[in-house]
GROMACS .gro file of C-alpha atoms in nm:
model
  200
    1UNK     CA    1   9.225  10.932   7.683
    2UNK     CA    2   9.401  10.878   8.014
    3UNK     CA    3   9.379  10.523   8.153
    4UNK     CA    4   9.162  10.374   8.450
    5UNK     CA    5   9.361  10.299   8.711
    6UNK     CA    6   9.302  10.039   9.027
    7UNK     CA    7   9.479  10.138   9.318
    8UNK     CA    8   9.531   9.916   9.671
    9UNK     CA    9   9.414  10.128   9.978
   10UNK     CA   10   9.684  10.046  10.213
   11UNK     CA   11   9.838  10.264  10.490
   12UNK     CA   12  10.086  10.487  10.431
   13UNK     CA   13  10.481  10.241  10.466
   14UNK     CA   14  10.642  10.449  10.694
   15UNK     CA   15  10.992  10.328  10.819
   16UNK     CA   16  10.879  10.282  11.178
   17UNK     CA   17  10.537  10.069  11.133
   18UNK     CA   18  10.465   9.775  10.917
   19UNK     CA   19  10.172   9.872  10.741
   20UNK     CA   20   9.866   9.783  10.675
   21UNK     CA   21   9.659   9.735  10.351
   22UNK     CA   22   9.264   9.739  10.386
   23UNK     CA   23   9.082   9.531  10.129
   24UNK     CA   24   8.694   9.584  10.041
   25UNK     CA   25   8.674   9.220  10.185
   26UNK     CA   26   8.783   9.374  10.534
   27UNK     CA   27   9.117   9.160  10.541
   28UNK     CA   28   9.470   9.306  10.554
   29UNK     CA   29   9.749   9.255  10.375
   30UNK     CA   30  10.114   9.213  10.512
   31UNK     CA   31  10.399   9.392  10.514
   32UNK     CA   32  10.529   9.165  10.262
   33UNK     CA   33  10.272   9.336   9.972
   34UNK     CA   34  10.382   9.670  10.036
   35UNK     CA   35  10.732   9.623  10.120
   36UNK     CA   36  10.951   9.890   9.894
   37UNK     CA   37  11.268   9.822  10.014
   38UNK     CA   38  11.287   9.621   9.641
   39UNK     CA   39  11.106   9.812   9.404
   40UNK     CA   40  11.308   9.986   9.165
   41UNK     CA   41  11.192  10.331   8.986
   42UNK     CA   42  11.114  10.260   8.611
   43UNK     CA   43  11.403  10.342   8.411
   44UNK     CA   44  11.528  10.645   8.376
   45UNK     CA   45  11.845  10.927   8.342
   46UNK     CA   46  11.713  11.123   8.666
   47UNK     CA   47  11.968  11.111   8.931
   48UNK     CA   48  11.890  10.813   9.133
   49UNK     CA   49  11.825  10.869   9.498
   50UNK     CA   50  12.129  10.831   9.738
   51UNK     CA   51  12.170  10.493   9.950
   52UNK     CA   52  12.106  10.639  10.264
   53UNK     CA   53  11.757  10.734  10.133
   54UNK     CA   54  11.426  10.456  10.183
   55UNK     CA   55  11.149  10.511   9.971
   56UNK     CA   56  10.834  10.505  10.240
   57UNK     CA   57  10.546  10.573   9.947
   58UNK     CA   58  10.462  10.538   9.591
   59UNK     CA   59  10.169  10.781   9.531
   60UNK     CA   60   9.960  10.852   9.231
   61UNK     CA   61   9.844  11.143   9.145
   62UNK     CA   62   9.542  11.279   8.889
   63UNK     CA   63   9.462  11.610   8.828
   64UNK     CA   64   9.530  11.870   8.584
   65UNK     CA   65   9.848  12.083   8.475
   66UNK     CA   66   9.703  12.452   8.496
   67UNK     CA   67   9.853  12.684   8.193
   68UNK     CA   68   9.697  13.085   8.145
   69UNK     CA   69   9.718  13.257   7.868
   70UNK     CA   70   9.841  13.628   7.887
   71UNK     CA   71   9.684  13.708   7.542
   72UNK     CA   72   9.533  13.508   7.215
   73UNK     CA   73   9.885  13.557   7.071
   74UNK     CA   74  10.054  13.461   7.345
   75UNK     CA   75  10.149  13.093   7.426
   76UNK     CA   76  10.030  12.931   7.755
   77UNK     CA   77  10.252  12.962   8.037
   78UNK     CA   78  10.274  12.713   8.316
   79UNK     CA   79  10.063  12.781   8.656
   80UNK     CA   80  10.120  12.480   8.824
   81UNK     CA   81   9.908  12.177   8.880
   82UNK     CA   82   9.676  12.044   9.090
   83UNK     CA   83   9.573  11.652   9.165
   84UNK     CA   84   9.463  11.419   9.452
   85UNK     CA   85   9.737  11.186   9.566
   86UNK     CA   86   9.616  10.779   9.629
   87UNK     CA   87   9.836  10.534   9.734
   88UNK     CA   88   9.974  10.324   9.500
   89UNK     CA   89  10.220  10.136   9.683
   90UNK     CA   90  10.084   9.760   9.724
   91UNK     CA   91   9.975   9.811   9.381
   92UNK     CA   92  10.377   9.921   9.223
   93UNK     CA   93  10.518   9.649   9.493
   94UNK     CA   94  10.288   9.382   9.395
   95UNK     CA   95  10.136   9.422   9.048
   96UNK     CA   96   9.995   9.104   9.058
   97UNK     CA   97   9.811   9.106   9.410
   98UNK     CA   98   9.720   9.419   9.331
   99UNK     CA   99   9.510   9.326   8.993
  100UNK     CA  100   9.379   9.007   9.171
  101UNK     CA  101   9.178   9.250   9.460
  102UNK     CA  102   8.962   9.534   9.302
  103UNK     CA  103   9.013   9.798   9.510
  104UNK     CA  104   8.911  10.155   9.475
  105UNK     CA  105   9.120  10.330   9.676
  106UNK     CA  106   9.024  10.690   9.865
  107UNK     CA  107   9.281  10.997   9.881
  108UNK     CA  108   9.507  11.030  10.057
  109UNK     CA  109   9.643  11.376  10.018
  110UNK     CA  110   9.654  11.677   9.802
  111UNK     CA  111   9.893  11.839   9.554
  112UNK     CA  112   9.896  12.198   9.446
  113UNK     CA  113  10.156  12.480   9.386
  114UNK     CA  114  10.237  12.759   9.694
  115UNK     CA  115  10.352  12.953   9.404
  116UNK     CA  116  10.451  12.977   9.042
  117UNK     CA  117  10.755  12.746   9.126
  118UNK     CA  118  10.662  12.538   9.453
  119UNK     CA  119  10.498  12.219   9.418
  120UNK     CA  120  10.346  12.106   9.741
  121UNK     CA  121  10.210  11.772   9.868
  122UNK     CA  122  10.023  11.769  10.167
  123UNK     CA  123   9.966  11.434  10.296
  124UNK     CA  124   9.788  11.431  10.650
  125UNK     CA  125   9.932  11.074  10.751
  126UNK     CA  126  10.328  11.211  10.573
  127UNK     CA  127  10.279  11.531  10.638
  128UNK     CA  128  10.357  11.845  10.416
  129UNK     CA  129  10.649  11.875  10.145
  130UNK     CA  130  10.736  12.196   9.975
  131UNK     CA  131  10.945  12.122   9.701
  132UNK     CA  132  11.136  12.283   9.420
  133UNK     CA  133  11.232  12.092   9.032
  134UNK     CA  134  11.590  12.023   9.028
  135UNK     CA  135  11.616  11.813   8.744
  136UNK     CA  136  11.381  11.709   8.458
  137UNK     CA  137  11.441  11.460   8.155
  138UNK     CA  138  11.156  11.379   7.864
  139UNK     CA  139  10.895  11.095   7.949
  140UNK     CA  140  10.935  10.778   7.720
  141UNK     CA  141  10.706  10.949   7.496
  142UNK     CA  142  10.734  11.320   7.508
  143UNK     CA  143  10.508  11.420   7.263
  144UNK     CA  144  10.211  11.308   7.455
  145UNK     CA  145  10.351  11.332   7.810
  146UNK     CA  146  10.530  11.537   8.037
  147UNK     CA  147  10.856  11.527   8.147
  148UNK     CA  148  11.009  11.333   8.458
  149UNK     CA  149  11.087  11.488   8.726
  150UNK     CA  150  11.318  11.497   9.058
  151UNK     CA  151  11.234  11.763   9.325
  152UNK     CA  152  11.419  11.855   9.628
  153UNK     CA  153  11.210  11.890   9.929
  154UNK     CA  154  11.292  12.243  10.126
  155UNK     CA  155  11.337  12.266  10.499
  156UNK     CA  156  11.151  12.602  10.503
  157UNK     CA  157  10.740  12.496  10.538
  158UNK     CA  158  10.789  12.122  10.480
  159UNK     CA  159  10.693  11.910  10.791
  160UNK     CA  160  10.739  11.574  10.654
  161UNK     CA  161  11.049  11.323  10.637
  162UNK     CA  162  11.098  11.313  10.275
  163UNK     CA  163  11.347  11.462  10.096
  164UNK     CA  164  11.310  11.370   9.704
  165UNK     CA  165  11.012  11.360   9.511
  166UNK     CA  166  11.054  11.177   9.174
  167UNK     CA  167  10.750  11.265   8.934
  168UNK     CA  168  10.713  10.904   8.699
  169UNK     CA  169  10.529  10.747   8.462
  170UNK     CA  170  10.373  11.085   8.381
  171UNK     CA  171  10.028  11.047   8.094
  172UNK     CA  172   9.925  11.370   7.979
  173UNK     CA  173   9.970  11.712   8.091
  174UNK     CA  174  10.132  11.935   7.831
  175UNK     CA  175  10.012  12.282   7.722
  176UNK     CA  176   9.818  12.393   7.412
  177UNK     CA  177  10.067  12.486   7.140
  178UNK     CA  178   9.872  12.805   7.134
  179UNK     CA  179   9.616  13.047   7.315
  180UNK     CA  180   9.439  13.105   6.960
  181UNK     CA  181   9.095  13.177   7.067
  182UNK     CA  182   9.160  13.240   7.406
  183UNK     CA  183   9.042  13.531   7.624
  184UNK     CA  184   9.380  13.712   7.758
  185UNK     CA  185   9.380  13.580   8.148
  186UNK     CA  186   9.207  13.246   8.024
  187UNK     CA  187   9.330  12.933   8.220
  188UNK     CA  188   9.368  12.622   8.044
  189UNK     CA  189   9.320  12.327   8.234
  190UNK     CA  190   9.549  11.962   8.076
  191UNK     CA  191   9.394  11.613   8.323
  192UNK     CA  192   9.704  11.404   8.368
  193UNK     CA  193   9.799  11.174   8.583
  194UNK     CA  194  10.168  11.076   8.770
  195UNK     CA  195  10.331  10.861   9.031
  196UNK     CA  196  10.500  11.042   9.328
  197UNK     CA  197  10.818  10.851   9.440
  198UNK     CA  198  10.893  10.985   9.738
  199UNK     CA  199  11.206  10.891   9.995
  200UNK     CA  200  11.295  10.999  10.358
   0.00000   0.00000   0.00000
């Protein structure tokens, strides 16, 4: 069973505005509680993101990873995912701020494949990234999870800053190990849930 997440409902930390968190209690929070110039990625053998990179959002996504099944003897192939994105930043940046306000956060964005290989988040206040996997290692625990990943964003499409798109602390997600009992065309549908690290 996937957990319940909390999730702080703060405006999106671009590089050129300090930004700012609303609370249910109508207060804000500083820039100091969702400040990412010190947060470090969970650990990991992805290549790390290059110095001249910032990270400007942590976002976490829920959803489901899509597989169909081309016949009951087949096994599922991957069809790409789809999840709403919420910002998770103030909550990554300051764990413990972040479990001392409830807040239920709404989404901010989308993300769904163009295609068989292009995942896409759109993100009004970001904008849109088209992306493309170039490098994946197993989550801590691979049986039950899906890998990490690191995508590239491509110029083509993309109207947004960022260029990387690290997929962490991945729950869920992975295929069938079969399409026994499947209609042929069936899609499966896996709920999982990710964090987006994304850097400009």
């Amino acid at each position: 069973m996937l957990y319940t997440s909390i999730f702080a409902a703060c405006a999106l930390p671009l590089a050129v505005a300090a930004p700012l968190c609303t609370r249910e209690n109508n207060t804000t929070c500083g820039t100091a509680l969702c400040n990412l110039s010190n947060v470090s990625q969970p650990t990991n053998a992805l290549t790390p993101p290059s110095a001249d990179l910032r990270l400007v959002l942590i976002a976490h996504g829920e959803g489901t990873q899509n597989y169909t099944c081309a016949t009951p003897e087949s096994a599922p192939s991957s069809i790409g995912a789809k999840a709403e994105l919420y910002n998770a930043s103030c909550e990554v940046a300051n764990p413990t701020e972040a479990q001392n306000s409830i807040i239920r956060a709404q989404a901010i964005g989308n993300h769904f494949f163009a295609d068989l290989t292009t995942p896409e988040f759109d993100i009004p206040r970001l904008g849109n990234t088209k992306s493309k996997k170039v490098e994946e290692v197993d989550a801590p625990n691979p049986s039950a999870d899906i890998k990490w990943l690191r995508l590239q964003a491509q110029t083509d499409g993309s109207t947004s800053d960022v260029k990387f798109i690290y997929r962490l602390n991945t729950v869920g997600g992975h295929a069938p190990t079969n399409c026994e009992g499947r209609a042929e065309g069936e899609v499966v549908t896996v709920q999982y849930q990710a964090q987006y690290w994304m850097y400009a």
